[in-house]
Tab-separated table of C-alpha atoms and ligand atoms in Angstrom:
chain	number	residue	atom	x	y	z
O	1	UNK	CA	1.356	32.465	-3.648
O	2	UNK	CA	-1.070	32.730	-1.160
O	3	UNK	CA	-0.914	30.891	2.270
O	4	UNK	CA	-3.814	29.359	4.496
O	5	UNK	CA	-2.774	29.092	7.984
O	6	UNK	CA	-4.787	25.916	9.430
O	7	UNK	CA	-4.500	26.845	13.099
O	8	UNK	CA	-5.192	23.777	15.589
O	9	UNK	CA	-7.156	25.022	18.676
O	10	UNK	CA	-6.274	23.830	21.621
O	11	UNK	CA	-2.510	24.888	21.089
O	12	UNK	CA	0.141	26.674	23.720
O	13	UNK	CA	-0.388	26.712	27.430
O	14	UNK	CA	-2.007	24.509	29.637
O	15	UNK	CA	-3.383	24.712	32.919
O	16	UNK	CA	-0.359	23.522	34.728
O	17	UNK	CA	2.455	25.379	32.348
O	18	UNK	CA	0.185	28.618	33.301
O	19	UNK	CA	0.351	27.920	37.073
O	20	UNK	CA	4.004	27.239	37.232
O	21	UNK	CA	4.798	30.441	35.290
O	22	UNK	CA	2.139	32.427	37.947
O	23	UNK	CA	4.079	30.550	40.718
O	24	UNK	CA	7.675	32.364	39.677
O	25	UNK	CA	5.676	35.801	38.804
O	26	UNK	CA	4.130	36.151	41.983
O	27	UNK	CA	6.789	35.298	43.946
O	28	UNK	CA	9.341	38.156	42.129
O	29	UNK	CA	6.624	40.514	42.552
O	30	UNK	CA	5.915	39.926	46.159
O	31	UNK	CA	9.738	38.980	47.261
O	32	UNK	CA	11.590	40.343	44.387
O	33	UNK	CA	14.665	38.432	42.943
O	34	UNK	CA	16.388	36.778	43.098
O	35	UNK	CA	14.161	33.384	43.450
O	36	UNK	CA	15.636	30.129	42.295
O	37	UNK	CA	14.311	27.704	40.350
O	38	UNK	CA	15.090	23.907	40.119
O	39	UNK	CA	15.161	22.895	36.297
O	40	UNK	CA	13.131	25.250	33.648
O	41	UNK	CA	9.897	25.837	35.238
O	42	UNK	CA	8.806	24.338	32.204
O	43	UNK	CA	10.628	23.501	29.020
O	44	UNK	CA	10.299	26.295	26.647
O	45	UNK	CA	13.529	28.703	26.152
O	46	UNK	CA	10.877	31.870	25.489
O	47	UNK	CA	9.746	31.548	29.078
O	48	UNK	CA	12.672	31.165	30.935
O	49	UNK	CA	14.757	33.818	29.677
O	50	UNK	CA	11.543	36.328	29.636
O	51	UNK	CA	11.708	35.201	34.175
O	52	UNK	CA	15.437	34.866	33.800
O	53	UNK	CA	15.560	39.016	33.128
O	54	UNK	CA	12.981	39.765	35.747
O	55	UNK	CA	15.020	37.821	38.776
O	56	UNK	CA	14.079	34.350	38.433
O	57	UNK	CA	17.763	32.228	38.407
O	58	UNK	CA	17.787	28.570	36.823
O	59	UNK	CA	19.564	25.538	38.853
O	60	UNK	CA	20.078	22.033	37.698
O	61	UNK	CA	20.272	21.059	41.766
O	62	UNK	CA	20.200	22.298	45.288
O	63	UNK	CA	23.704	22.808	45.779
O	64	UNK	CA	23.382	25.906	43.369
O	65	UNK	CA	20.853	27.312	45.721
O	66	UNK	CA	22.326	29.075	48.456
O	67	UNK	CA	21.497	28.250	52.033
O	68	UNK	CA	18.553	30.055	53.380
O	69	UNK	CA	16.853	30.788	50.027
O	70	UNK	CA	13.669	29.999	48.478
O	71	UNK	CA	13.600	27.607	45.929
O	72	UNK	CA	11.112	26.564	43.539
O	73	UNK	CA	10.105	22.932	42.169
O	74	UNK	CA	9.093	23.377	38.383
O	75	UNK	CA	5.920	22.240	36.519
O	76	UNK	CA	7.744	18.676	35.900
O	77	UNK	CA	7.653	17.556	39.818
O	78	UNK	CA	10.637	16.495	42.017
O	79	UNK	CA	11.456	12.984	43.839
O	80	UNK	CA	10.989	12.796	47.479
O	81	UNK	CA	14.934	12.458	47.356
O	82	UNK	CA	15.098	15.975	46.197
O	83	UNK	CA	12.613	17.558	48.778
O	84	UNK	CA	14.480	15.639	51.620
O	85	UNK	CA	17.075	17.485	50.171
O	86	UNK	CA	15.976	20.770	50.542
O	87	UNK	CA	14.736	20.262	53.972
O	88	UNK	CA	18.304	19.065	55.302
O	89	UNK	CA	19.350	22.255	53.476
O	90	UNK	CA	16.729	24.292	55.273
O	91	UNK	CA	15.525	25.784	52.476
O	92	UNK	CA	12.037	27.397	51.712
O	93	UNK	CA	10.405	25.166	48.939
O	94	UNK	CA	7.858	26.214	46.803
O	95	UNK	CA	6.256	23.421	44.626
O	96	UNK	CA	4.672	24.556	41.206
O	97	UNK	CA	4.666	20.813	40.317
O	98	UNK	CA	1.814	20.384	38.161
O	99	UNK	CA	-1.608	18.833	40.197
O	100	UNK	CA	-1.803	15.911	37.330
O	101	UNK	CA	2.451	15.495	37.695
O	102	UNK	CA	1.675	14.982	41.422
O	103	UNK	CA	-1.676	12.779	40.806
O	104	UNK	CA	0.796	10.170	38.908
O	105	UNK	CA	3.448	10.555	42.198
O	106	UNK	CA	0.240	9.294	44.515
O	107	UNK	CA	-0.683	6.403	42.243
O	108	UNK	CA	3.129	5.527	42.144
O	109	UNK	CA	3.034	5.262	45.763
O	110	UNK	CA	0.129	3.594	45.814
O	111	UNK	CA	0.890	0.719	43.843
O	112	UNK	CA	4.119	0.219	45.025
O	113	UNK	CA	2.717	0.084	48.834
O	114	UNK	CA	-0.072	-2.636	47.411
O	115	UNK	CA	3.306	-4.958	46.605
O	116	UNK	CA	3.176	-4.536	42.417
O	117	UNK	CA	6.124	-3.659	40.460
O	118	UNK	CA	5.169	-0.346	38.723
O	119	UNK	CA	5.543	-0.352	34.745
O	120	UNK	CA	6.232	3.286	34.471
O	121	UNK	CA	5.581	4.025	30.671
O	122	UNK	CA	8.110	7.079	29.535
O	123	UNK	CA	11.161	8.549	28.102
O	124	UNK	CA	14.493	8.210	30.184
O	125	UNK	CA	16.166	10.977	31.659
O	126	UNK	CA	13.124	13.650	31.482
O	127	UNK	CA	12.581	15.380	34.495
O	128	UNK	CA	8.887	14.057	35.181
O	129	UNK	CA	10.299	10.235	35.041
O	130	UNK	CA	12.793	11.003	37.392
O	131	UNK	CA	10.679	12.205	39.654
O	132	UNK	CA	7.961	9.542	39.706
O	133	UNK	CA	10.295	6.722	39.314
O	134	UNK	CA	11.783	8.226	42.797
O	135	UNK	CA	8.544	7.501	44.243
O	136	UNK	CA	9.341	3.637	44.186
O	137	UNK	CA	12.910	3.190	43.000
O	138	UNK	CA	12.736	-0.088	44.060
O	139	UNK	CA	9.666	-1.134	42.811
O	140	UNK	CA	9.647	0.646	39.440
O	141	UNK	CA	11.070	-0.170	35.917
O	142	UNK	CA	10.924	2.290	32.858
O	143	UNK	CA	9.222	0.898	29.730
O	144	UNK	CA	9.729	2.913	26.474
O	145	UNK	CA	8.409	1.113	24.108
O	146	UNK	CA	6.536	-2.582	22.732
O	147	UNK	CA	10.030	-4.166	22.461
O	148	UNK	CA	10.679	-3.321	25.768
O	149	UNK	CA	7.811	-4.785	26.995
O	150	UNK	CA	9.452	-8.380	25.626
O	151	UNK	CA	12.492	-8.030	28.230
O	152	UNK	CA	10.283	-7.068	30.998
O	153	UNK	CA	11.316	-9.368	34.245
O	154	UNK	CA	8.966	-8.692	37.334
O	155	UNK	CA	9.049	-10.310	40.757
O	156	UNK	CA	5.061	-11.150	40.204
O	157	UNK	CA	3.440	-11.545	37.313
O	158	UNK	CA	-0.001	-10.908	39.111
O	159	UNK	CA	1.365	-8.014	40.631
O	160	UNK	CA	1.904	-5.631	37.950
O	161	UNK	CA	0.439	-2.017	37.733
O	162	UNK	CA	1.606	0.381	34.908
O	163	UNK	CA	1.894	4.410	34.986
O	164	UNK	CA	2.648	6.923	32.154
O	165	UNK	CA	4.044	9.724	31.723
O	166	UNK	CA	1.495	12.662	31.335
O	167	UNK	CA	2.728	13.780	27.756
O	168	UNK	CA	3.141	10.717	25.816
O	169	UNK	CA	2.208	10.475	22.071
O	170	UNK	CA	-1.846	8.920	23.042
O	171	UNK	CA	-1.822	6.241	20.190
O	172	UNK	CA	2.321	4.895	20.923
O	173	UNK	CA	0.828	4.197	24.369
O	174	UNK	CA	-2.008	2.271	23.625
O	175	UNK	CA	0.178	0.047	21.871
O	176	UNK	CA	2.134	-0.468	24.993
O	177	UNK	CA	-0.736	-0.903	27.026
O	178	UNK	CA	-1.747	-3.747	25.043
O	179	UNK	CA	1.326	-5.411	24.903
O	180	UNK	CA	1.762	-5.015	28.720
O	181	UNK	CA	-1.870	-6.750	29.042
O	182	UNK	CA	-0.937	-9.443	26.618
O	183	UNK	CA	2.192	-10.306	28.827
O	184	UNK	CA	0.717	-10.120	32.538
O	185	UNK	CA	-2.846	-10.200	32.134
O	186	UNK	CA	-3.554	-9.274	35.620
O	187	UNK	CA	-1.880	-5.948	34.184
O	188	UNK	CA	-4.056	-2.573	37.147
O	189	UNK	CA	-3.736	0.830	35.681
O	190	UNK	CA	-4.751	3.842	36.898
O	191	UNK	CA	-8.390	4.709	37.499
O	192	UNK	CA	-7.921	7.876	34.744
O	193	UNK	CA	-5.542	8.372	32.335
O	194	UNK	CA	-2.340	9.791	32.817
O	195	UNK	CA	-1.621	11.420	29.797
O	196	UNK	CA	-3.238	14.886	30.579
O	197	UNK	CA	-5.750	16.372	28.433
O	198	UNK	CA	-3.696	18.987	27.382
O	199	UNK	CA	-1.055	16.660	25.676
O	200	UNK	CA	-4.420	14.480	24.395
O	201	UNK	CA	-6.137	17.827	23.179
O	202	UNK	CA	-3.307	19.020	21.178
O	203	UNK	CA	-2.772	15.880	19.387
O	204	UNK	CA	-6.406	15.446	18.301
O	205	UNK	CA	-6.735	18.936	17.584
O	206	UNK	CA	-3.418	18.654	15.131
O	207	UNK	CA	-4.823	15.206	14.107
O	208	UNK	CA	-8.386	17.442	12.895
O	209	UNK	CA	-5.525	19.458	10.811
O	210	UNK	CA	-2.946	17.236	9.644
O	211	UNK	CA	-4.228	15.593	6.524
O	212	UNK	CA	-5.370	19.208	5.059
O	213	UNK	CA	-1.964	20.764	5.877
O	214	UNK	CA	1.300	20.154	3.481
O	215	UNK	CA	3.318	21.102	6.442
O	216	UNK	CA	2.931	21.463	10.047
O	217	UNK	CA	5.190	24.189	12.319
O	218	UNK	CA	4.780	23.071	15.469
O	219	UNK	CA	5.633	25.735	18.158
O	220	UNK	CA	7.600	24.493	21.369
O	221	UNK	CA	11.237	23.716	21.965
O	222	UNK	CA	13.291	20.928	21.888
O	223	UNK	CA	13.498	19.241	25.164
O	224	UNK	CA	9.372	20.270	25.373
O	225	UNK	CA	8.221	16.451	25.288
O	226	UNK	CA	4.634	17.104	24.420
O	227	UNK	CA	5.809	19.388	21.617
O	228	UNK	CA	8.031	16.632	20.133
O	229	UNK	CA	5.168	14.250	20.206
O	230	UNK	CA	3.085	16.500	18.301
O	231	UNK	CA	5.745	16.840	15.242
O	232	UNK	CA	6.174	13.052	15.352
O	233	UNK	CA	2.085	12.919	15.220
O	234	UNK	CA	2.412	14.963	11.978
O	235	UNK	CA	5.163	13.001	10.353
O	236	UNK	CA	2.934	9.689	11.384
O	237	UNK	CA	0.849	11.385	9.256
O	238	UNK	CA	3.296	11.825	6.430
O	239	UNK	CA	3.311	15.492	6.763
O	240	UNK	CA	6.517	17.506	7.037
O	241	UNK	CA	6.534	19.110	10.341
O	242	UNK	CA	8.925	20.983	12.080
O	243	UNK	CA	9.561	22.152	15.716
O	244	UNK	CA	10.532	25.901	15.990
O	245	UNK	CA	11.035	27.586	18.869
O	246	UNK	CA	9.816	31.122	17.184
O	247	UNK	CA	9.464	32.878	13.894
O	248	UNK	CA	13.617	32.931	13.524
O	249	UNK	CA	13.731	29.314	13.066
O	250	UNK	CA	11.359	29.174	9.715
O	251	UNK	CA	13.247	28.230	6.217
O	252	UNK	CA	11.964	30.101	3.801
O	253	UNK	CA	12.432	26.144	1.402
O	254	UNK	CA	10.032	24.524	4.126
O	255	UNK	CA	7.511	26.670	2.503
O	256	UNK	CA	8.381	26.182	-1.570
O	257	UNK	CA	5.395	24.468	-3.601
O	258	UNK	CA	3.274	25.017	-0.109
O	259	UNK	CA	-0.386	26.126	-0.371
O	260	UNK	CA	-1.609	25.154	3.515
O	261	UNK	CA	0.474	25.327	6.806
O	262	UNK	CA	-0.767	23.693	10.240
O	263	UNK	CA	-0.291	25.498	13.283
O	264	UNK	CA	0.570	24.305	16.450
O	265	UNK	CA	2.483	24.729	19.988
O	266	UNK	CA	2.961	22.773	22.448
O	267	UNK	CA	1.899	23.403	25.954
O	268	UNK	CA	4.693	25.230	27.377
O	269	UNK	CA	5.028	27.854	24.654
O	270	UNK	CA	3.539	30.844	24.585
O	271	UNK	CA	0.947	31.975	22.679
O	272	UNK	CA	2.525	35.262	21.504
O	273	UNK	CA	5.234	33.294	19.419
O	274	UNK	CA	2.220	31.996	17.838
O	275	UNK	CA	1.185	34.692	16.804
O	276	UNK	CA	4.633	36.239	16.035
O	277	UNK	CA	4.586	33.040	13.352
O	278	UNK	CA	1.546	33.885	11.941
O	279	UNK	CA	2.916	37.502	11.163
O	280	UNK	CA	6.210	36.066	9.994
O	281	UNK	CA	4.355	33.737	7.523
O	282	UNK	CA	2.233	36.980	6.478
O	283	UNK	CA	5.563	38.618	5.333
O	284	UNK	CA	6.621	36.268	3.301
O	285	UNK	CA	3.174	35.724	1.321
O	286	UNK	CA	-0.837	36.896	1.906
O	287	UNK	CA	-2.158	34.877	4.146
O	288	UNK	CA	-5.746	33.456	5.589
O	289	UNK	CA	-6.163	32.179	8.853
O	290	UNK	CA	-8.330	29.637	9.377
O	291	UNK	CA	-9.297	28.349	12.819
O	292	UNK	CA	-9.840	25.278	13.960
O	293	UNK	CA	-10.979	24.680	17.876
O	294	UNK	CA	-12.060	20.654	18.436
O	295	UNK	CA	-12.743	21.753	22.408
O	296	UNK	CA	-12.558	24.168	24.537
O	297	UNK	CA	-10.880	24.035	27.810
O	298	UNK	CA	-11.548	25.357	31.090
O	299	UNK	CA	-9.348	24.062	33.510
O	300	UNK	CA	-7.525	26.399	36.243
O	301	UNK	CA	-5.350	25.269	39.066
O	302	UNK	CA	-5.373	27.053	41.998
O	303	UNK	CA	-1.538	28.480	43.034
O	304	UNK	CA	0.063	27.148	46.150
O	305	UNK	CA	-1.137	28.886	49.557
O	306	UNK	CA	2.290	30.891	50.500
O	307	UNK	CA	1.659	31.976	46.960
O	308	UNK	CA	-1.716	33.205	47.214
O	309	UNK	CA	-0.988	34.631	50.399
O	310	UNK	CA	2.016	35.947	51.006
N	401	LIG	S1	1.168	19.267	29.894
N	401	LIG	FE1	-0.359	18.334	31.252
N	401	LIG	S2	0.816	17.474	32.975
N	401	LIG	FE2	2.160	18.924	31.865
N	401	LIG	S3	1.901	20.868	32.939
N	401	LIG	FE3	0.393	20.843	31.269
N	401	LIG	S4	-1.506	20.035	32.201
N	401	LIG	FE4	0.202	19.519	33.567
Protein backbone atom coordinates (compact mmCIF):
# COMPACT_ATOMS: atom_id res chain seq x y z
CA UNK A 1 0.00 0.00 0.00
CA UNK A 2 1.07 3.23 -0.74
CA UNK A 3 2.21 5.84 1.92
CA UNK A 4 1.76 9.78 2.01
CA UNK A 5 4.26 11.32 4.17
CA UNK A 6 2.48 14.62 5.65
CA UNK A 7 5.66 16.46 6.58
CA UNK A 8 5.07 19.44 9.20
CA UNK A 9 7.35 22.43 8.30
CA UNK A 10 8.82 24.02 10.79
CA UNK A 11 10.38 20.68 12.20
CA UNK A 12 14.19 19.93 13.62
CA UNK A 13 16.55 22.64 14.68
CA UNK A 14 16.05 25.85 16.02
CA UNK A 15 17.95 28.85 16.28
CA UNK A 16 19.35 28.19 19.66
CA UNK A 17 19.89 24.12 19.23
CA UNK A 18 21.96 25.39 15.96
CA UNK A 19 24.09 27.87 17.98
CA UNK A 20 24.92 25.56 20.77
CA UNK A 21 25.99 22.81 18.33
CA UNK A 22 28.25 25.81 16.33
CA UNK A 23 29.49 26.73 19.88
CA UNK A 24 31.15 22.97 20.47
CA UNK A 25 32.21 22.83 16.54
CA UNK A 26 34.09 25.84 16.55
CA UNK A 27 35.70 25.44 19.53
CA UNK A 28 37.19 21.62 18.47
CA UNK A 29 38.17 23.13 15.32
CA UNK A 30 39.99 26.09 16.66
CA UNK A 31 41.33 24.34 20.10
CA UNK A 32 40.89 20.79 19.22
CA UNK A 33 39.64 18.25 21.89
CA UNK A 34 39.20 17.60 24.16
CA UNK A 35 36.46 20.42 25.23
CA UNK A 36 33.99 19.60 27.94
CA UNK A 37 30.64 20.03 28.04
CA UNK A 38 28.21 20.45 31.04
CA UNK A 39 24.98 18.28 30.32
CA UNK A 40 24.11 17.35 26.44
CA UNK A 41 24.53 20.50 24.63
CA UNK A 42 21.14 19.80 23.83
CA UNK A 43 19.03 16.73 24.32
CA UNK A 44 19.18 14.63 21.30
CA UNK A 45 21.49 11.30 21.47
CA UNK A 46 22.30 11.83 17.40
CA UNK A 47 24.14 15.01 18.28
CA UNK A 48 26.07 14.21 21.07
CA UNK A 49 27.66 11.14 20.07
CA UNK A 50 28.27 12.67 16.34
CA UNK A 51 30.63 15.76 18.94
CA UNK A 52 31.36 12.95 21.34
CA UNK A 53 33.70 11.21 18.32
CA UNK A 54 35.14 14.49 17.20
CA UNK A 55 36.54 15.53 20.95
CA UNK A 56 33.70 17.01 22.61
CA UNK A 57 33.45 14.99 26.35
CA UNK A 58 29.96 15.06 28.26
CA UNK A 59 29.88 15.97 32.22
CA UNK A 60 26.94 15.91 34.50
CA UNK A 61 29.09 18.64 36.84
CA UNK A 62 32.26 20.55 37.28
CA UNK A 63 34.06 18.21 39.29
CA UNK A 64 34.40 15.99 36.05
CA UNK A 65 36.10 18.88 34.41
CA UNK A 66 39.59 19.03 35.16
CA UNK A 67 41.19 22.14 36.57
CA UNK A 68 42.35 24.56 34.02
CA UNK A 69 40.03 23.43 31.19
CA UNK A 70 37.44 24.96 29.16
CA UNK A 71 34.11 24.10 29.79
CA UNK A 72 31.00 24.68 28.05
CA UNK A 73 27.34 25.60 29.39
CA UNK A 74 24.76 23.79 27.02
CA UNK A 75 21.73 25.22 25.12
CA UNK A 76 19.52 24.58 28.46
CA UNK A 77 21.39 27.46 30.66
CA UNK A 78 23.12 27.03 34.07
CA UNK A 79 22.28 28.64 37.68
CA UNK A 80 24.46 31.34 38.90
CA UNK A 81 25.42 28.54 41.54
CA UNK A 82 27.03 26.65 38.79
CA UNK A 83 29.02 29.59 37.14
CA UNK A 84 30.26 30.62 40.70
CA UNK A 85 31.35 27.30 40.49
CA UNK A 86 33.43 27.35 37.70
CA UNK A 87 35.00 30.56 38.58
CA UNK A 88 36.25 29.21 42.13
CA UNK A 89 37.48 26.36 39.90
CA UNK A 90 39.20 28.77 37.56
CA UNK A 91 37.92 27.42 34.72
CA UNK A 92 37.36 28.95 31.16
CA UNK A 93 33.48 29.02 30.62
CA UNK A 94 31.92 29.17 27.51
CA UNK A 95 28.08 29.77 27.60
CA UNK A 96 26.02 28.39 24.54
CA UNK A 97 22.93 28.94 26.76
CA UNK A 98 20.28 29.74 24.46
CA UNK A 99 19.52 33.94 24.17
CA UNK A 100 15.58 33.13 24.97
CA UNK A 101 16.91 30.44 28.03
CA UNK A 102 18.83 33.51 29.32
CA UNK A 103 15.87 36.17 28.51
CA UNK A 104 13.66 33.97 31.11
CA UNK A 105 16.98 34.04 33.75
CA UNK A 106 16.67 38.18 33.50
CA UNK A 107 12.92 38.25 34.05
CA UNK A 108 13.50 35.73 36.98
CA UNK A 109 15.73 38.17 38.47
CA UNK A 110 13.72 40.77 37.83
CA UNK A 111 10.72 39.83 39.53
CA UNK A 112 12.23 38.42 42.32
CA UNK A 113 14.25 41.87 42.99
CA UNK A 114 10.59 43.77 42.58
CA UNK A 115 9.58 41.53 45.97
CA UNK A 116 7.00 38.84 44.01
CA UNK A 117 7.21 35.24 44.49
CA UNK A 118 7.94 33.84 40.97
CA UNK A 119 5.38 31.05 39.69
CA UNK A 120 7.83 29.31 37.52
CA UNK A 121 5.56 27.15 35.17
CA UNK A 122 7.64 23.72 34.21
CA UNK A 123 8.63 20.19 34.55
CA UNK A 124 10.88 19.23 37.65
CA UNK A 125 14.25 18.15 37.35
CA UNK A 126 14.93 19.42 33.56
CA UNK A 127 17.94 21.21 33.19
CA UNK A 128 16.33 24.67 32.06
CA UNK A 129 14.15 24.71 35.50
CA UNK A 130 17.05 24.19 37.42
CA UNK A 131 18.69 26.77 36.14
CA UNK A 132 16.08 29.54 36.30
CA UNK A 133 14.69 28.46 39.53
CA UNK A 134 18.52 29.16 40.75
CA UNK A 135 17.97 32.60 39.78
CA UNK A 136 15.61 33.14 42.91
CA UNK A 137 15.67 29.97 44.98
CA UNK A 138 14.14 31.74 47.52
CA UNK A 139 11.62 33.45 45.85
CA UNK A 140 10.52 30.80 43.34
CA UNK A 141 8.07 27.79 43.44
CA UNK A 142 7.60 25.23 40.50
CA UNK A 143 4.01 24.88 39.21
CA UNK A 144 3.32 21.85 36.91
CA UNK A 145 0.11 21.83 36.42
CA UNK A 146 -3.88 23.39 37.27
CA UNK A 147 -3.99 21.19 40.42
CA UNK A 148 -0.99 22.57 41.50
CA UNK A 149 -2.06 25.83 41.19
CA UNK A 150 -4.85 24.86 44.15
CA UNK A 151 -1.88 24.23 46.79
CA UNK A 152 -0.09 27.28 45.81
CA UNK A 153 0.90 29.28 49.26
CA UNK A 154 2.67 32.72 48.52
CA UNK A 155 3.93 35.31 50.98
CA UNK A 156 1.72 38.05 48.87
CA UNK A 157 -1.02 37.50 47.03
CA UNK A 158 -0.49 40.91 45.14
CA UNK A 159 2.90 40.04 44.59
CA UNK A 160 2.85 37.25 42.27
CA UNK A 161 4.64 37.09 38.80
CA UNK A 162 4.71 33.75 36.81
CA UNK A 163 7.53 32.40 34.25
CA UNK A 164 7.54 29.33 31.92
CA UNK A 165 9.56 27.23 30.71
CA UNK A 166 10.44 27.93 26.96
CA UNK A 167 9.17 24.45 25.60
CA UNK A 168 5.95 23.83 27.22
CA UNK A 169 2.97 22.20 25.38
CA UNK A 170 1.29 26.17 24.30
CA UNK A 171 -2.41 25.14 25.06
CA UNK A 172 -1.48 23.04 28.84
CA UNK A 173 -0.10 26.50 29.70
CA UNK A 174 -2.80 28.63 28.98
CA UNK A 175 -4.76 26.61 31.19
CA UNK A 176 -2.37 27.34 33.94
CA UNK A 177 -2.21 30.81 33.23
CA UNK A 178 -5.76 31.12 33.80
CA UNK A 179 -5.98 29.33 36.80
CA UNK A 180 -3.00 31.32 38.25
CA UNK A 181 -5.11 34.63 37.30
CA UNK A 182 -8.23 33.23 38.81
CA UNK A 183 -6.31 32.65 42.18
CA UNK A 184 -4.16 36.00 42.55
CA UNK A 185 -5.63 38.31 40.24
CA UNK A 186 -2.90 40.75 40.49
CA UNK A 187 -1.11 37.66 38.70
CA UNK A 188 2.43 40.09 36.16
CA UNK A 189 3.81 37.93 33.47
CA UNK A 190 6.31 38.53 31.24
CA UNK A 191 6.12 41.26 28.62
CA UNK A 192 6.52 38.24 25.69
CA UNK A 193 5.99 34.87 25.91
CA UNK A 194 8.29 32.46 27.11
CA UNK A 195 7.57 29.55 25.29
CA UNK A 196 9.88 30.18 22.21
CA UNK A 197 8.62 30.17 18.81
CA UNK A 198 10.31 27.27 17.90
CA UNK A 199 8.46 24.99 20.49
CA UNK A 200 5.07 27.22 19.40
CA UNK A 201 5.92 26.69 15.58
CA UNK A 202 6.28 23.05 15.76
CA UNK A 203 3.16 22.46 17.56
CA UNK A 204 0.97 24.50 15.19
CA UNK A 205 2.70 23.24 12.32
CA UNK A 206 1.93 19.40 13.64
CA UNK A 207 -1.51 20.78 14.74
CA UNK A 208 -1.98 21.89 10.54
CA UNK A 209 -1.13 17.93 10.14
CA UNK A 210 -2.56 16.01 12.82
CA UNK A 211 -6.17 15.43 11.96
CA UNK A 212 -5.12 14.25 8.22
CA UNK A 213 -2.44 11.87 9.58
CA UNK A 214 -3.41 8.20 11.11
CA UNK A 215 -0.13 8.36 12.84
CA UNK A 216 2.41 10.81 13.73
CA UNK A 217 6.48 9.83 14.13
CA UNK A 218 7.73 12.45 15.83
CA UNK A 219 11.59 12.75 15.56
CA UNK A 220 13.56 13.75 18.86
CA UNK A 221 14.61 11.76 21.87
CA UNK A 222 13.37 11.07 25.03
CA UNK A 223 14.52 13.50 27.56
CA UNK A 224 14.02 16.27 24.37
CA UNK A 225 11.05 18.17 26.24
CA UNK A 226 9.74 19.99 23.24
CA UNK A 227 9.75 16.70 21.34
CA UNK A 228 7.63 14.99 24.04
CA UNK A 229 5.18 17.79 23.92
CA UNK A 230 4.72 17.40 20.36
CA UNK A 231 3.74 13.46 20.62
CA UNK A 232 1.43 14.34 23.52
CA UNK A 233 -0.06 17.22 21.02
CA UNK A 234 -0.78 14.33 18.59
CA UNK A 235 -2.29 11.91 21.03
CA UNK A 236 -4.52 15.14 22.31
CA UNK A 237 -5.50 14.78 19.04
CA UNK A 238 -6.32 11.11 19.18
CA UNK A 239 -3.65 10.23 16.81
CA UNK A 240 -1.09 7.51 17.52
CA UNK A 241 2.20 9.12 17.69
CA UNK A 242 5.39 7.96 18.55
CA UNK A 243 8.82 9.46 19.53
CA UNK A 244 11.81 7.83 17.67
CA UNK A 245 15.04 8.80 17.92
CA UNK A 246 15.86 7.55 14.10
CA UNK A 247 14.70 5.20 11.42
CA UNK A 248 15.82 1.98 13.83
CA UNK A 249 13.14 2.68 16.20
CA UNK A 250 10.03 2.29 13.55
CA UNK A 251 7.65 -0.99 14.04
CA UNK A 252 6.86 -2.16 11.04
CA UNK A 253 2.76 -2.84 13.13
CA UNK A 254 2.74 1.08 13.79
CA UNK A 255 2.27 1.21 10.13
CA UNK A 256 -0.52 -1.84 9.46
CA UNK A 257 -3.99 -0.49 8.01
CA UNK A 258 -1.95 3.08 7.64
CA UNK A 259 -2.57 5.20 4.51
CA UNK A 260 -0.99 8.82 5.89
CA UNK A 261 2.01 9.37 8.32
CA UNK A 262 2.84 12.92 9.97
CA UNK A 263 6.24 13.97 10.19
CA UNK A 264 7.86 15.71 12.75
CA UNK A 265 11.14 16.46 14.99
CA UNK A 266 11.65 18.26 17.56
CA UNK A 267 14.09 21.05 17.80
CA UNK A 268 17.16 19.42 18.83
CA UNK A 269 17.18 16.68 16.20
CA UNK A 270 18.64 16.81 13.20
CA UNK A 271 17.28 17.12 10.09
CA UNK A 272 19.18 14.27 8.37
CA UNK A 273 17.34 11.60 10.61
CA UNK A 274 14.44 13.14 9.03
CA UNK A 275 15.20 12.42 6.14
CA UNK A 276 16.83 9.01 6.93
CA UNK A 277 12.87 8.29 8.08
CA UNK A 278 11.51 9.32 5.07
CA UNK A 279 13.83 6.78 3.15
CA UNK A 280 13.15 4.11 5.73
CA UNK A 281 9.34 4.56 5.24
CA UNK A 282 10.11 4.45 1.30
CA UNK A 283 11.50 0.86 1.81
CA UNK A 284 8.90 -0.49 3.31
CA UNK A 285 6.10 0.88 0.79
CA UNK A 286 5.98 3.78 -2.29
CA UNK A 287 5.73 6.74 -0.87
CA UNK A 288 4.60 10.64 -1.58
CA UNK A 289 5.81 13.38 0.28
CA UNK A 290 3.78 16.01 0.88
CA UNK A 291 4.93 19.27 2.47
CA UNK A 292 3.48 21.29 4.67
CA UNK A 293 5.35 24.76 5.86
CA UNK A 294 2.70 27.08 8.16
CA UNK A 295 5.89 29.76 8.49
CA UNK A 296 8.99 30.26 7.76
CA UNK A 297 11.65 31.17 10.14
CA UNK A 298 14.52 33.34 10.07
CA UNK A 299 16.00 33.68 13.24
CA UNK A 300 19.98 33.42 13.81
CA UNK A 301 21.83 33.99 17.01
CA UNK A 302 24.99 35.34 16.89
CA UNK A 303 27.87 32.83 18.69
CA UNK A 304 29.60 34.05 21.78
CA UNK A 305 32.66 36.56 21.14
CA UNK A 306 35.73 34.11 22.25
CA UNK A 307 33.87 32.00 19.77
CA UNK A 308 33.77 34.21 16.93
CA UNK A 309 37.10 35.28 17.61
CA UNK A 310 39.35 33.13 18.81
S1 LIG B 1 13.76 25.30 21.68
FE1 LIG B 1 13.56 27.53 21.89
S2 LIG B 1 14.52 28.03 23.86
FE2 LIG B 1 15.17 25.94 23.28
S3 LIG B 1 17.11 26.23 22.20
FE3 LIG B 1 15.48 26.26 20.65
S4 LIG B 1 14.96 28.44 20.37
FE4 LIG B 1 16.09 28.24 22.31
Amino acid sequence: MALTVLLASPRSFCAGVERAIAVVEQLLQQRGGPIYVRKQIVHNTHVVADLEARGAVFVEELNSVPDGATVVFSAHGVSPAVRANAVDRGLETIDATCPLVTKVHAEARRFAARGDTVVLIGHAGHEEIEGTLGEAVDQTVLVQSVDDVAELTVADSQRVSYLTQTTLAADETTEIITALRARFPALRGPASDDICYATTNRQYALQAIADESDLVLVVGSSNSSNSLRLVELARRHGIPSYLIDDPGDIRSEWLEGVEVVGVTAGASAPPRLVDAVIAALAELHPVKVIEREITRENIRFTLPLVVRRP
